[in-house]
């Protein structure tokens, strides 16, 4: 599977999609994954029509801290004094997770409604550009640029990866962000769950079949974790 991982990393560097299944004992879902810096209107359209889930953009924990991205669950918890219902809505019963990776939603300030393929592609690419710069800049400047160029709420859902990547949490947010880090690209991925016509997530076998028909790489979470462990060992 090492060869397939290397092929997947090359596909990401080439701006192509990779299909990523998590685990049989977690969500049991396959996500379309692409480097955020390469997202085009066509890529958004592909995710919207061929995957059909929620299109989200990840950020490594370092990027999230630089930009002061909160976990949405924490924002809602902090607001519960004014809106007590938010305590009752806490995501404390997710059977496969301990805490949602959802952060805020954004639009680039140059977009119109923010939901069109063109608008979402612009917001995603510009966020990736900001994220790349943020890793090289001081936090104050990064946050100033973030506030200058983006507004919230918006139509691009941000996901914040856990602090210790693939240690404390191993969901699609962390797996896809790790793939981008392994590829040497800016560690922000844009992902979308693949849905089936039966009302459920697309099965693993059907996702594999889609990958074969469209000459796409198919990876499982365990493949990414093994690649990540190898990288950590070499450090």
mmCIF file of C-alpha atoms in Angstrom:
data_model
loop_
_atom_site.group_PDB
_atom_site.id
_atom_site.type_symbol
_atom_site.label_atom_id
_atom_site.label_comp_id
_atom_site.label_asym_id
_atom_site.label_seq_id
_atom_site.Cartn_x
_atom_site.Cartn_y
_atom_site.Cartn_z
ATOM 1 C CA UNK A 1 0.000 0.000 0.000
ATOM 2 C CA UNK A 2 3.065 2.255 0.281
ATOM 3 C CA UNK A 3 3.060 2.578 -3.512
ATOM 4 C CA UNK A 4 -0.602 3.653 -3.489
ATOM 5 C CA UNK A 5 0.143 6.277 -0.847
ATOM 6 C CA UNK A 6 2.968 7.697 -2.961
ATOM 7 C CA UNK A 7 0.643 7.754 -5.973
ATOM 8 C CA UNK A 8 -1.993 9.564 -3.893
ATOM 9 C CA UNK A 9 0.506 12.198 -2.778
ATOM 10 C CA UNK A 10 1.498 12.801 -6.395
ATOM 11 C CA UNK A 11 -2.166 13.146 -7.369
ATOM 12 C CA UNK A 12 -2.644 15.776 -4.669
ATOM 13 C CA UNK A 13 0.417 17.677 -5.880
ATOM 14 C CA UNK A 14 -1.055 17.548 -9.392
ATOM 15 C CA UNK A 15 -4.310 19.081 -8.163
ATOM 16 C CA UNK A 16 -6.308 15.864 -8.506
ATOM 17 C CA UNK A 17 -8.786 14.179 -6.176
ATOM 18 C CA UNK A 18 -7.970 11.286 -3.864
ATOM 19 C CA UNK A 19 -10.658 9.111 -2.275
ATOM 20 C CA UNK A 20 -10.167 8.528 1.453
ATOM 21 C CA UNK A 21 -12.124 6.005 3.532
ATOM 22 C CA UNK A 22 -11.778 6.305 7.291
ATOM 23 C CA UNK A 23 -12.356 3.017 9.170
ATOM 24 C CA UNK A 24 -14.882 0.209 9.439
ATOM 25 C CA UNK A 25 -15.386 1.046 13.124
ATOM 26 C CA UNK A 26 -15.822 4.817 12.709
ATOM 27 C CA UNK A 27 -17.933 6.750 10.172
ATOM 28 C CA UNK A 28 -17.476 4.137 7.415
ATOM 29 C CA UNK A 29 -17.445 6.972 4.876
ATOM 30 C CA UNK A 30 -15.324 7.841 1.862
ATOM 31 C CA UNK A 31 -14.433 11.476 1.257
ATOM 32 C CA UNK A 32 -13.271 13.134 -1.924
ATOM 33 C CA UNK A 33 -10.073 14.989 -0.987
ATOM 34 C CA UNK A 34 -8.252 17.733 -2.886
ATOM 35 C CA UNK A 35 -5.601 20.264 -1.896
ATOM 36 C CA UNK A 36 -7.393 23.498 -1.009
ATOM 37 C CA UNK A 37 -4.859 25.543 -2.950
ATOM 38 C CA UNK A 38 -5.956 23.805 -6.159
ATOM 39 C CA UNK A 39 -9.734 24.072 -5.734
ATOM 40 C CA UNK A 40 -11.459 25.373 -8.869
ATOM 41 C CA UNK A 41 -15.139 25.875 -9.704
ATOM 42 C CA UNK A 42 -14.987 22.542 -11.557
ATOM 43 C CA UNK A 43 -13.661 20.855 -8.403
ATOM 44 C CA UNK A 44 -16.512 22.292 -6.325
ATOM 45 C CA UNK A 45 -18.987 21.136 -8.971
ATOM 46 C CA UNK A 46 -17.502 17.635 -8.930
ATOM 47 C CA UNK A 47 -17.814 17.380 -5.148
ATOM 48 C CA UNK A 48 -21.321 18.770 -5.246
ATOM 49 C CA UNK A 49 -22.565 16.414 -7.979
ATOM 50 C CA UNK A 50 -20.389 13.290 -7.660
ATOM 51 C CA UNK A 51 -19.935 13.202 -3.879
ATOM 52 C CA UNK A 52 -22.985 15.046 -2.554
ATOM 53 C CA UNK A 53 -22.018 15.461 1.086
ATOM 54 C CA UNK A 54 -20.946 18.637 2.879
ATOM 55 C CA UNK A 55 -18.015 20.443 1.279
ATOM 56 C CA UNK A 56 -15.563 21.474 4.018
ATOM 57 C CA UNK A 57 -12.055 22.886 4.221
ATOM 58 C CA UNK A 58 -9.614 21.695 6.861
ATOM 59 C CA UNK A 59 -6.850 23.587 8.640
ATOM 60 C CA UNK A 60 -3.959 22.147 10.583
ATOM 61 C CA UNK A 61 -3.992 22.990 14.277
ATOM 62 C CA UNK A 62 -1.066 25.372 13.775
ATOM 63 C CA UNK A 63 -2.985 27.293 11.111
ATOM 64 C CA UNK A 64 -6.042 27.296 13.336
ATOM 65 C CA UNK A 65 -4.099 28.752 16.249
ATOM 66 C CA UNK A 66 -2.455 31.392 14.075
ATOM 67 C CA UNK A 67 -5.862 32.556 12.844
ATOM 68 C CA UNK A 68 -7.646 32.066 16.192
ATOM 69 C CA UNK A 69 -10.080 29.582 14.685
ATOM 70 C CA UNK A 70 -12.307 28.236 17.458
ATOM 71 C CA UNK A 71 -14.055 24.904 17.627
ATOM 72 C CA UNK A 72 -17.718 25.664 17.029
ATOM 73 C CA UNK A 73 -18.680 23.469 19.997
ATOM 74 C CA UNK A 74 -16.644 25.786 22.250
ATOM 75 C CA UNK A 75 -18.279 28.898 20.780
ATOM 76 C CA UNK A 76 -21.717 27.448 21.441
ATOM 77 C CA UNK A 77 -20.744 26.393 24.953
ATOM 78 C CA UNK A 78 -19.446 29.878 25.745
ATOM 79 C CA UNK A 79 -22.736 31.350 24.471
ATOM 80 C CA UNK A 80 -24.903 29.063 26.590
ATOM 81 C CA UNK A 81 -25.308 31.646 29.366
ATOM 82 C CA UNK A 82 -27.250 33.822 26.956
ATOM 83 C CA UNK A 83 -28.829 30.884 25.124
ATOM 84 C CA UNK A 84 -29.273 27.960 27.598
ATOM 85 C CA UNK A 85 -30.602 25.658 24.866
ATOM 86 C CA UNK A 86 -27.049 25.410 23.537
ATOM 87 C CA UNK A 87 -26.015 23.339 26.560
ATOM 88 C CA UNK A 88 -28.686 20.805 25.714
ATOM 89 C CA UNK A 89 -27.428 20.628 22.130
ATOM 90 C CA UNK A 90 -23.840 19.766 23.105
ATOM 91 C CA UNK A 91 -22.343 17.053 20.814
ATOM 92 C CA UNK A 92 -21.487 14.744 23.716
ATOM 93 C CA UNK A 93 -23.115 11.599 22.344
ATOM 94 C CA UNK A 94 -21.331 11.114 18.998
ATOM 95 C CA UNK A 95 -20.763 7.341 18.923
ATOM 96 C CA UNK A 96 -17.526 7.504 16.926
ATOM 97 C CA UNK A 97 -15.970 10.740 18.182
ATOM 98 C CA UNK A 98 -15.207 12.816 21.249
ATOM 99 C CA UNK A 99 -15.570 16.294 19.766
ATOM 100 C CA UNK A 100 -16.619 17.707 16.415
ATOM 101 C CA UNK A 101 -13.895 19.319 14.278
ATOM 102 C CA UNK A 102 -16.289 22.009 12.989
ATOM 103 C CA UNK A 103 -15.056 25.576 13.276
ATOM 104 C CA UNK A 104 -16.619 28.716 11.777
ATOM 105 C CA UNK A 105 -17.973 29.265 8.250
ATOM 106 C CA UNK A 106 -16.461 31.920 5.977
ATOM 107 C CA UNK A 107 -16.846 33.753 2.672
ATOM 108 C CA UNK A 108 -14.166 35.786 0.967
ATOM 109 C CA UNK A 109 -15.153 39.452 0.950
ATOM 110 C CA UNK A 110 -14.952 39.551 -2.862
ATOM 111 C CA UNK A 111 -17.678 36.923 -3.231
ATOM 112 C CA UNK A 112 -21.356 37.756 -3.755
ATOM 113 C CA UNK A 113 -23.666 35.233 -2.042
ATOM 114 C CA UNK A 114 -20.770 32.879 -1.392
ATOM 115 C CA UNK A 115 -22.560 29.652 -2.381
ATOM 116 C CA UNK A 116 -21.852 29.426 -6.113
ATOM 117 C CA UNK A 117 -19.116 27.154 -7.426
ATOM 118 C CA UNK A 118 -17.114 30.240 -8.384
ATOM 119 C CA UNK A 119 -17.561 31.858 -4.971
ATOM 120 C CA UNK A 120 -16.737 28.758 -2.943
ATOM 121 C CA UNK A 121 -13.694 28.051 -5.086
ATOM 122 C CA UNK A 122 -12.435 31.600 -4.547
ATOM 123 C CA UNK A 123 -13.001 31.458 -0.795
ATOM 124 C CA UNK A 124 -11.248 28.098 -0.529
ATOM 125 C CA UNK A 125 -8.212 29.055 -2.625
ATOM 126 C CA UNK A 126 -7.820 32.387 -0.875
ATOM 127 C CA UNK A 127 -8.048 30.672 2.503
ATOM 128 C CA UNK A 128 -5.279 28.293 1.414
ATOM 129 C CA UNK A 129 -3.158 31.285 0.347
ATOM 130 C CA UNK A 130 -3.795 32.924 3.701
ATOM 131 C CA UNK A 131 -2.961 29.695 5.545
ATOM 132 C CA UNK A 132 0.350 29.375 3.703
ATOM 133 C CA UNK A 133 1.265 32.947 4.558
ATOM 134 C CA UNK A 134 0.100 32.531 8.162
ATOM 135 C CA UNK A 135 2.593 29.724 8.726
ATOM 136 C CA UNK A 136 5.394 32.134 7.813
ATOM 137 C CA UNK A 137 4.063 35.293 9.486
ATOM 138 C CA UNK A 138 3.515 36.415 13.039
ATOM 139 C CA UNK A 139 0.051 35.662 14.404
ATOM 140 C CA UNK A 140 -1.046 39.296 14.683
ATOM 141 C CA UNK A 141 -0.474 39.970 10.987
ATOM 142 C CA UNK A 142 -2.145 36.709 9.981
ATOM 143 C CA UNK A 143 -5.257 37.562 11.987
ATOM 144 C CA UNK A 144 -5.351 41.076 10.573
ATOM 145 C CA UNK A 145 -5.255 39.710 7.044
ATOM 146 C CA UNK A 146 -7.909 37.129 7.893
ATOM 147 C CA UNK A 147 -10.319 39.784 9.140
ATOM 148 C CA UNK A 148 -9.548 42.061 6.206
ATOM 149 C CA UNK A 149 -10.186 39.456 3.504
ATOM 150 C CA UNK A 150 -12.933 37.218 4.914
ATOM 151 C CA UNK A 151 -16.303 37.477 6.626
ATOM 152 C CA UNK A 152 -18.258 35.086 8.816
ATOM 153 C CA UNK A 153 -20.760 33.433 8.667
ATOM 154 C CA UNK A 154 -20.296 32.176 5.153
ATOM 155 C CA UNK A 155 -20.623 29.149 2.910
ATOM 156 C CA UNK A 156 -17.239 27.429 3.341
ATOM 157 C CA UNK A 157 -17.197 25.227 6.428
ATOM 158 C CA UNK A 158 -13.824 25.225 8.179
ATOM 159 C CA UNK A 159 -12.633 22.176 10.104
ATOM 160 C CA UNK A 160 -9.867 22.510 12.678
ATOM 161 C CA UNK A 161 -7.540 19.536 13.095
ATOM 162 C CA UNK A 162 -6.610 18.313 16.555
ATOM 163 C CA UNK A 163 -3.392 19.512 18.180
ATOM 164 C CA UNK A 164 -1.517 16.203 17.944
ATOM 165 C CA UNK A 165 -2.359 15.136 14.426
ATOM 166 C CA UNK A 166 -3.565 11.507 14.254
ATOM 167 C CA UNK A 167 -2.961 10.995 17.978
ATOM 168 C CA UNK A 168 -5.921 12.410 19.865
ATOM 169 C CA UNK A 169 -8.319 12.290 16.907
ATOM 170 C CA UNK A 170 -8.195 10.313 13.661
ATOM 171 C CA UNK A 171 -11.163 11.554 11.637
ATOM 172 C CA UNK A 172 -11.285 12.703 8.042
ATOM 173 C CA UNK A 173 -10.168 16.180 9.145
ATOM 174 C CA UNK A 174 -6.921 14.822 10.544
ATOM 175 C CA UNK A 175 -6.409 12.147 7.895
ATOM 176 C CA UNK A 176 -6.803 14.554 4.975
ATOM 177 C CA UNK A 177 -4.711 17.260 6.648
ATOM 178 C CA UNK A 178 -1.973 14.697 7.265
ATOM 179 C CA UNK A 179 -2.097 13.714 3.586
ATOM 180 C CA UNK A 180 -1.518 17.338 2.598
ATOM 181 C CA UNK A 181 1.364 17.615 5.056
ATOM 182 C CA UNK A 182 2.894 14.412 3.673
ATOM 183 C CA UNK A 183 2.572 15.796 0.150
ATOM 184 C CA UNK A 184 4.537 18.918 1.081
ATOM 185 C CA UNK A 185 1.610 21.198 0.234
ATOM 186 C CA UNK A 186 -0.081 23.722 2.516
ATOM 187 C CA UNK A 187 -1.814 21.570 5.180
ATOM 188 C CA UNK A 188 -5.389 22.415 4.276
ATOM 189 C CA UNK A 189 -7.597 19.972 2.374
ATOM 190 C CA UNK A 190 -11.055 20.396 0.934
ATOM 191 C CA UNK A 191 -13.185 17.330 1.459
ATOM 192 C CA UNK A 192 -16.685 16.046 0.759
ATOM 193 C CA UNK A 193 -18.403 12.815 1.806
ATOM 194 C CA UNK A 194 -19.539 10.519 -0.997
ATOM 195 C CA UNK A 195 -23.243 9.713 -0.748
ATOM 196 C CA UNK A 196 -25.098 6.736 -2.224
ATOM 197 C CA UNK A 197 -28.437 6.662 -4.005
ATOM 198 C CA UNK A 198 -29.935 4.566 -1.195
ATOM 199 C CA UNK A 199 -29.932 7.454 1.295
ATOM 200 C CA UNK A 200 -26.759 6.284 3.029
ATOM 201 C CA UNK A 201 -23.063 6.931 2.653
ATOM 202 C CA UNK A 202 -21.584 5.325 -0.453
ATOM 203 C CA UNK A 203 -20.291 1.878 0.475
ATOM 204 C CA UNK A 204 -16.570 1.204 0.497
ATOM 205 C CA UNK A 205 -16.835 -1.214 -2.417
ATOM 206 C CA UNK A 206 -18.798 1.256 -4.541
ATOM 207 C CA UNK A 207 -16.279 3.980 -3.685
ATOM 208 C CA UNK A 208 -13.457 1.670 -4.784
ATOM 209 C CA UNK A 209 -15.338 0.978 -8.003
ATOM 210 C CA UNK A 210 -15.757 4.720 -8.614
ATOM 211 C CA UNK A 211 -12.012 5.177 -8.059
ATOM 212 C CA UNK A 212 -11.181 2.452 -10.599
ATOM 213 C CA UNK A 213 -13.560 3.862 -13.228
ATOM 214 C CA UNK A 214 -12.136 7.356 -12.846
ATOM 215 C CA UNK A 215 -8.458 6.450 -12.355
ATOM 216 C CA UNK A 216 -8.393 7.863 -8.818
ATOM 217 C CA UNK A 217 -6.391 6.738 -5.814
ATOM 218 C CA UNK A 218 -8.325 5.047 -3.004
ATOM 219 C CA UNK A 219 -6.812 5.068 0.477
ATOM 220 C CA UNK A 220 -7.960 3.901 3.887
ATOM 221 C CA UNK A 221 -7.252 5.684 7.149
ATOM 222 C CA UNK A 222 -4.754 3.003 8.159
ATOM 223 C CA UNK A 223 -2.656 3.779 5.049
ATOM 224 C CA UNK A 224 -2.369 7.421 6.044
ATOM 225 C CA UNK A 225 -1.529 6.572 9.647
ATOM 226 C CA UNK A 226 1.259 4.219 8.567
ATOM 227 C CA UNK A 227 2.705 6.908 6.306
ATOM 228 C CA UNK A 228 2.474 9.442 9.123
ATOM 229 C CA UNK A 229 4.204 7.103 11.578
ATOM 230 C CA UNK A 230 7.028 6.610 9.084
ATOM 231 C CA UNK A 231 7.451 10.374 8.742
ATOM 232 C CA UNK A 232 7.467 10.834 12.524
ATOM 233 C CA UNK A 233 10.091 8.099 12.882
ATOM 234 C CA UNK A 234 12.364 9.822 10.383
ATOM 235 C CA UNK A 235 12.227 13.172 12.225
#
